[in-house]
Amino acid sequence: MQITRLFLVRHALVEPSARAVVYGSMDVGLCELALQQEAAAYRWLAARLPEGARWVVTPLSRTRATAAAIFAAGYAPAALEVEADLAEQHLGELQGLSHERFAELLRHPPHPFWPHAGEEKPPGGESFAEVVERVAAVLNRLVEESAGQDIVIVAHGGSIRAAIAQAMGLTPHQALIFSIKNLSLTRLERHGADWRVAAVNEEPFTAPSGG
């Protein structure tokens, strides 16, 4: 049986002005200070990710910049393929609003661990349930194209949760329970027709300080 391994990395922390609003699928830059402070995380990813993998990013520049930082930390540079349907959830007319104003305009109660519910569909945007559908289609295609190989995907919190939903057969609400931190690694495997979750939100180990 061929095993196809997917290594999903959430992009690095975005700039402070972007974090002040609900940016969704807006194209925002990375935080320069965080890029310097998180050097160890990039080195960990460069060593942790498999050599010779197929690399996929989204159209949003923060994924490409994160991949470039991993290459600079020691991973041999690879060609980057762009998959539009792995982008973050498009929040339509609500993108760019303050978090407070965004919350005021929701039609459904927010998720306990996410700014909005899985069924929330902002005007001109999409619901997280729709994100799950488009991400599932891309993952299935990538696995068919690269059966038995390794694929690194630099994506977003929303699309990585959607990938977990696809692998585990979760509802959108259940998928939003997962914490996906910036620069964390989620590993999925496809064994024939079956998905396996190898790790979620993997981070570099930090030894506890002595007391």
Short mmCIF file of N, CA and C in Angstrom, two decimals, residues 45-136:
data_model
loop_
_atom_site.label_atom_id
_atom_site.label_comp_id
_atom_site.label_asym_id
_atom_site.label_seq_id
_atom_site.Cartn_x
_atom_site.Cartn_y
_atom_site.Cartn_z
N LEU A 45 11.76 23.54 11.70
CA LEU A 45 10.99 23.11 10.54
C LEU A 45 11.91 22.67 9.40
N ALA A 46 13.00 23.41 9.18
CA ALA A 46 13.93 23.06 8.11
C ALA A 46 14.50 21.66 8.32
N ALA A 47 14.74 21.29 9.58
CA ALA A 47 15.28 19.97 9.89
C ALA A 47 14.18 18.90 9.95
N ARG A 48 12.97 19.31 10.32
CA ARG A 48 11.87 18.37 10.55
C ARG A 48 11.18 17.94 9.26
N LEU A 49 11.09 18.83 8.29
CA LEU A 49 10.36 18.53 7.06
C LEU A 49 11.18 17.60 6.16
N PRO A 50 10.53 16.71 5.43
CA PRO A 50 11.25 15.71 4.63
C PRO A 50 11.94 16.33 3.41
N GLU A 51 13.12 15.82 3.12
CA GLU A 51 13.85 16.30 1.95
C GLU A 51 13.16 15.83 0.67
N GLY A 52 13.29 16.62 -0.37
CA GLY A 52 12.76 16.24 -1.68
C GLY A 52 11.26 16.25 -1.80
N ALA A 53 10.58 16.93 -0.90
CA ALA A 53 9.12 16.95 -0.92
C ALA A 53 8.59 17.91 -1.98
N ARG A 54 7.36 17.70 -2.36
CA ARG A 54 6.63 18.64 -3.21
C ARG A 54 6.13 19.76 -2.30
N TRP A 55 6.34 21.02 -2.69
CA TRP A 55 5.96 22.16 -1.86
C TRP A 55 4.78 22.91 -2.48
N VAL A 56 3.79 23.20 -1.64
CA VAL A 56 2.58 23.89 -2.09
C VAL A 56 2.32 25.07 -1.16
N VAL A 57 2.00 26.22 -1.72
CA VAL A 57 1.62 27.40 -0.95
C VAL A 57 0.28 27.91 -1.48
N THR A 58 -0.23 28.97 -0.89
CA THR A 58 -1.47 29.58 -1.35
C THR A 58 -1.14 30.89 -2.05
N PRO A 59 -2.12 31.53 -2.68
CA PRO A 59 -1.84 32.80 -3.35
C PRO A 59 -1.48 33.94 -2.39
N LEU A 60 -1.72 33.77 -1.10
CA LEU A 60 -1.45 34.83 -0.13
C LEU A 60 0.04 34.84 0.22
N SER A 61 0.63 36.02 0.16
CA SER A 61 2.09 36.15 0.26
C SER A 61 2.64 35.65 1.58
N ARG A 62 1.85 35.62 2.63
CA ARG A 62 2.38 35.18 3.92
C ARG A 62 2.80 33.71 3.90
N THR A 63 2.19 32.90 3.04
CA THR A 63 2.63 31.50 2.95
C THR A 63 3.94 31.39 2.18
N ARG A 64 4.07 32.16 1.11
CA ARG A 64 5.31 32.13 0.34
C ARG A 64 6.48 32.67 1.18
N ALA A 65 6.23 33.75 1.95
CA ALA A 65 7.28 34.31 2.79
C ALA A 65 7.70 33.33 3.89
N THR A 66 6.74 32.58 4.42
CA THR A 66 7.06 31.57 5.44
C THR A 66 7.92 30.47 4.84
N ALA A 67 7.56 30.02 3.64
CA ALA A 67 8.36 29.00 2.96
C ALA A 67 9.78 29.51 2.73
N ALA A 68 9.91 30.76 2.30
CA ALA A 68 11.24 31.34 2.06
C ALA A 68 12.07 31.36 3.33
N ALA A 69 11.43 31.66 4.46
CA ALA A 69 12.15 31.69 5.73
C ALA A 69 12.62 30.29 6.15
N ILE A 70 11.82 29.28 5.83
CA ILE A 70 12.23 27.90 6.12
C ILE A 70 13.42 27.51 5.26
N PHE A 71 13.40 27.91 3.99
CA PHE A 71 14.53 27.64 3.11
C PHE A 71 15.79 28.33 3.64
N ALA A 72 15.63 29.58 4.07
CA ALA A 72 16.78 30.34 4.58
C ALA A 72 17.34 29.72 5.85
N ALA A 73 16.49 28.96 6.57
CA ALA A 73 16.93 28.34 7.82
C ALA A 73 17.63 27.00 7.60
N GLY A 74 17.74 26.56 6.34
CA GLY A 74 18.50 25.35 6.09
C GLY A 74 17.87 24.30 5.21
N TYR A 75 16.58 24.46 4.85
CA TYR A 75 15.95 23.49 3.95
C TYR A 75 16.33 23.86 2.51
N ALA A 76 16.74 22.87 1.73
CA ALA A 76 17.13 23.13 0.34
C ALA A 76 15.95 23.73 -0.42
N PRO A 77 16.10 24.90 -1.02
CA PRO A 77 14.99 25.56 -1.71
C PRO A 77 14.31 24.65 -2.73
N ALA A 78 13.00 24.73 -2.77
CA ALA A 78 12.21 23.92 -3.68
C ALA A 78 11.26 24.82 -4.46
N ALA A 79 10.80 24.33 -5.60
CA ALA A 79 9.81 25.07 -6.38
C ALA A 79 8.51 25.12 -5.60
N LEU A 80 7.83 26.26 -5.64
CA LEU A 80 6.58 26.44 -4.90
C LEU A 80 5.39 26.42 -5.86
N GLU A 81 4.49 25.51 -5.64
CA GLU A 81 3.26 25.46 -6.42
C GLU A 81 2.16 26.23 -5.68
N VAL A 82 1.33 26.95 -6.39
CA VAL A 82 0.28 27.75 -5.77
C VAL A 82 -1.07 27.06 -5.97
N GLU A 83 -1.76 26.84 -4.86
CA GLU A 83 -3.10 26.24 -4.89
C GLU A 83 -4.09 27.25 -4.28
N ALA A 84 -4.89 27.87 -5.13
CA ALA A 84 -5.82 28.90 -4.67
C ALA A 84 -6.84 28.37 -3.66
N ASP A 85 -7.25 27.11 -3.81
CA ASP A 85 -8.30 26.58 -2.94
C ASP A 85 -7.80 26.12 -1.58
N LEU A 86 -6.53 26.39 -1.28
CA LEU A 86 -6.01 26.15 0.07
C LEU A 86 -5.90 27.46 0.85
N ALA A 87 -6.40 28.55 0.27
CA ALA A 87 -6.32 29.86 0.93
C ALA A 87 -7.23 29.92 2.15
N GLU A 88 -7.03 30.95 2.96
CA GLU A 88 -7.83 31.15 4.16
C GLU A 88 -9.27 31.49 3.79
N GLN A 89 -10.17 31.33 4.74
CA GLN A 89 -11.59 31.62 4.51
C GLN A 89 -11.79 33.07 4.09
N HIS A 90 -12.59 33.25 3.03
CA HIS A 90 -12.92 34.59 2.55
C HIS A 90 -14.13 35.10 3.34
N LEU A 91 -13.95 36.17 4.06
CA LEU A 91 -15.00 36.69 4.94
C LEU A 91 -15.79 37.84 4.32
N GLY A 92 -15.67 37.99 3.03
CA GLY A 92 -16.52 38.93 2.30
C GLY A 92 -16.47 40.35 2.83
N GLU A 93 -17.65 40.92 3.02
CA GLU A 93 -17.76 42.32 3.44
C GLU A 93 -17.28 42.56 4.87
N LEU A 94 -17.05 41.49 5.63
CA LEU A 94 -16.62 41.65 7.02
C LEU A 94 -15.11 41.68 7.17
N GLN A 95 -14.37 41.38 6.11
CA GLN A 95 -12.92 41.43 6.19
C GLN A 95 -12.45 42.87 6.40
N GLY A 96 -11.45 43.00 7.24
CA GLY A 96 -10.87 44.32 7.50
C GLY A 96 -11.54 45.07 8.63
N LEU A 97 -12.62 44.52 9.18
CA LEU A 97 -13.29 45.17 10.30
C LEU A 97 -12.56 44.86 11.60
N SER A 98 -12.76 45.71 12.59
CA SER A 98 -12.22 45.43 13.91
C SER A 98 -12.89 44.17 14.46
N HIS A 99 -12.23 43.53 15.39
CA HIS A 99 -12.80 42.31 15.98
C HIS A 99 -14.13 42.61 16.67
N GLU A 100 -14.24 43.78 17.27
CA GLU A 100 -15.47 44.15 17.97
C GLU A 100 -16.63 44.35 16.98
N ARG A 101 -16.35 45.07 15.89
CA ARG A 101 -17.40 45.31 14.89
C ARG A 101 -17.78 44.01 14.19
N PHE A 102 -16.79 43.17 13.92
CA PHE A 102 -17.05 41.87 13.30
C PHE A 102 -18.03 41.06 14.15
N ALA A 103 -17.77 41.01 15.46
CA ALA A 103 -18.64 40.24 16.36
C ALA A 103 -20.07 40.77 16.37
N GLU A 104 -20.23 42.08 16.23
CA GLU A 104 -21.56 42.69 16.24
C GLU A 104 -22.40 42.29 15.03
N LEU A 105 -21.73 41.96 13.93
CA LEU A 105 -22.44 41.69 12.67
C LEU A 105 -22.69 40.21 12.41
N LEU A 106 -22.26 39.35 13.29
CA LEU A 106 -22.47 37.92 13.10
C LEU A 106 -23.95 37.57 13.22
N ARG A 107 -24.37 36.61 12.43
CA ARG A 107 -25.76 36.15 12.47
C ARG A 107 -25.94 34.92 13.34
N HIS A 108 -24.84 34.24 13.65
CA HIS A 108 -24.87 33.04 14.49
C HIS A 108 -23.97 33.26 15.70
N PRO A 109 -24.24 32.60 16.81
CA PRO A 109 -23.33 32.70 17.96
C PRO A 109 -21.93 32.24 17.55
N PRO A 110 -20.88 32.91 18.02
CA PRO A 110 -19.52 32.51 17.63
C PRO A 110 -19.15 31.15 18.19
N HIS A 111 -18.19 30.52 17.56
CA HIS A 111 -17.64 29.26 18.06
C HIS A 111 -16.85 29.55 19.34
N PRO A 112 -16.82 28.63 20.29
CA PRO A 112 -16.07 28.87 21.54
C PRO A 112 -14.59 29.17 21.31
N PHE A 113 -14.02 28.63 20.21
CA PHE A 113 -12.58 28.77 19.99
C PHE A 113 -12.25 29.43 18.66
N TRP A 114 -13.20 30.15 18.07
CA TRP A 114 -12.98 30.79 16.78
C TRP A 114 -13.91 31.99 16.71
N PRO A 115 -13.56 33.04 15.97
CA PRO A 115 -14.39 34.25 15.99
C PRO A 115 -15.81 34.06 15.48
N HIS A 116 -16.05 32.99 14.71
CA HIS A 116 -17.38 32.78 14.14
C HIS A 116 -17.69 31.30 14.06
N ALA A 117 -18.96 30.99 13.86
CA ALA A 117 -19.39 29.60 13.77
C ALA A 117 -19.07 29.00 12.41
N GLY A 118 -19.08 27.69 12.34
CA GLY A 118 -18.78 27.01 11.09
C GLY A 118 -19.78 27.30 9.99
N GLU A 119 -21.02 27.61 10.35
CA GLU A 119 -22.05 27.88 9.34
C GLU A 119 -22.17 29.35 8.99
N GLU A 120 -21.41 30.21 9.70
CA GLU A 120 -21.49 31.65 9.43
C GLU A 120 -20.96 31.96 8.02
N LYS A 121 -21.80 32.61 7.20
CA LYS A 121 -21.40 32.97 5.85
C LYS A 121 -21.57 34.48 5.68
N PRO A 122 -20.49 35.25 5.81
CA PRO A 122 -20.59 36.70 5.69
C PRO A 122 -21.05 37.11 4.30
N PRO A 123 -21.70 38.25 4.17
CA PRO A 123 -22.12 38.73 2.85
C PRO A 123 -20.92 38.82 1.90
N GLY A 124 -21.06 38.21 0.74
CA GLY A 124 -19.98 38.24 -0.24
C GLY A 124 -18.84 37.29 0.06
N GLY A 125 -18.97 36.49 1.10
CA GLY A 125 -17.90 35.58 1.48
C GLY A 125 -18.33 34.13 1.45
N GLU A 126 -17.67 33.31 2.26
CA GLU A 126 -17.96 31.89 2.32
C GLU A 126 -18.00 31.42 3.77
N SER A 127 -18.66 30.31 4.00
CA SER A 127 -18.68 29.72 5.34
C SER A 127 -17.49 28.80 5.51
N PHE A 128 -17.19 28.46 6.75
CA PHE A 128 -16.10 27.51 6.98
C PHE A 128 -16.48 26.15 6.41
N ALA A 129 -17.76 25.82 6.41
CA ALA A 129 -18.20 24.56 5.80
C ALA A 129 -17.81 24.51 4.33
N GLU A 130 -17.88 25.64 3.64
CA GLU A 130 -17.47 25.68 2.24
C GLU A 130 -15.95 25.57 2.09
N VAL A 131 -15.23 26.11 3.07
CA VAL A 131 -13.77 25.96 3.06
C VAL A 131 -13.40 24.48 3.15
N VAL A 132 -14.08 23.75 4.01
CA VAL A 132 -13.82 22.31 4.16
C VAL A 132 -14.00 21.61 2.83
N GLU A 133 -15.04 21.95 2.10
CA GLU A 133 -15.31 21.30 0.82
C GLU A 133 -14.22 21.57 -0.21
N ARG A 134 -13.79 22.83 -0.32
CA ARG A 134 -12.78 23.13 -1.35
C ARG A 134 -11.41 22.58 -0.97
N VAL A 135 -11.07 22.60 0.32
CA VAL A 135 -9.79 22.05 0.75
C VAL A 135 -9.76 20.53 0.55
N ALA A 136 -10.86 19.86 0.83
CA ALA A 136 -10.92 18.40 0.65
C ALA A 136 -10.66 18.03 -0.80
#
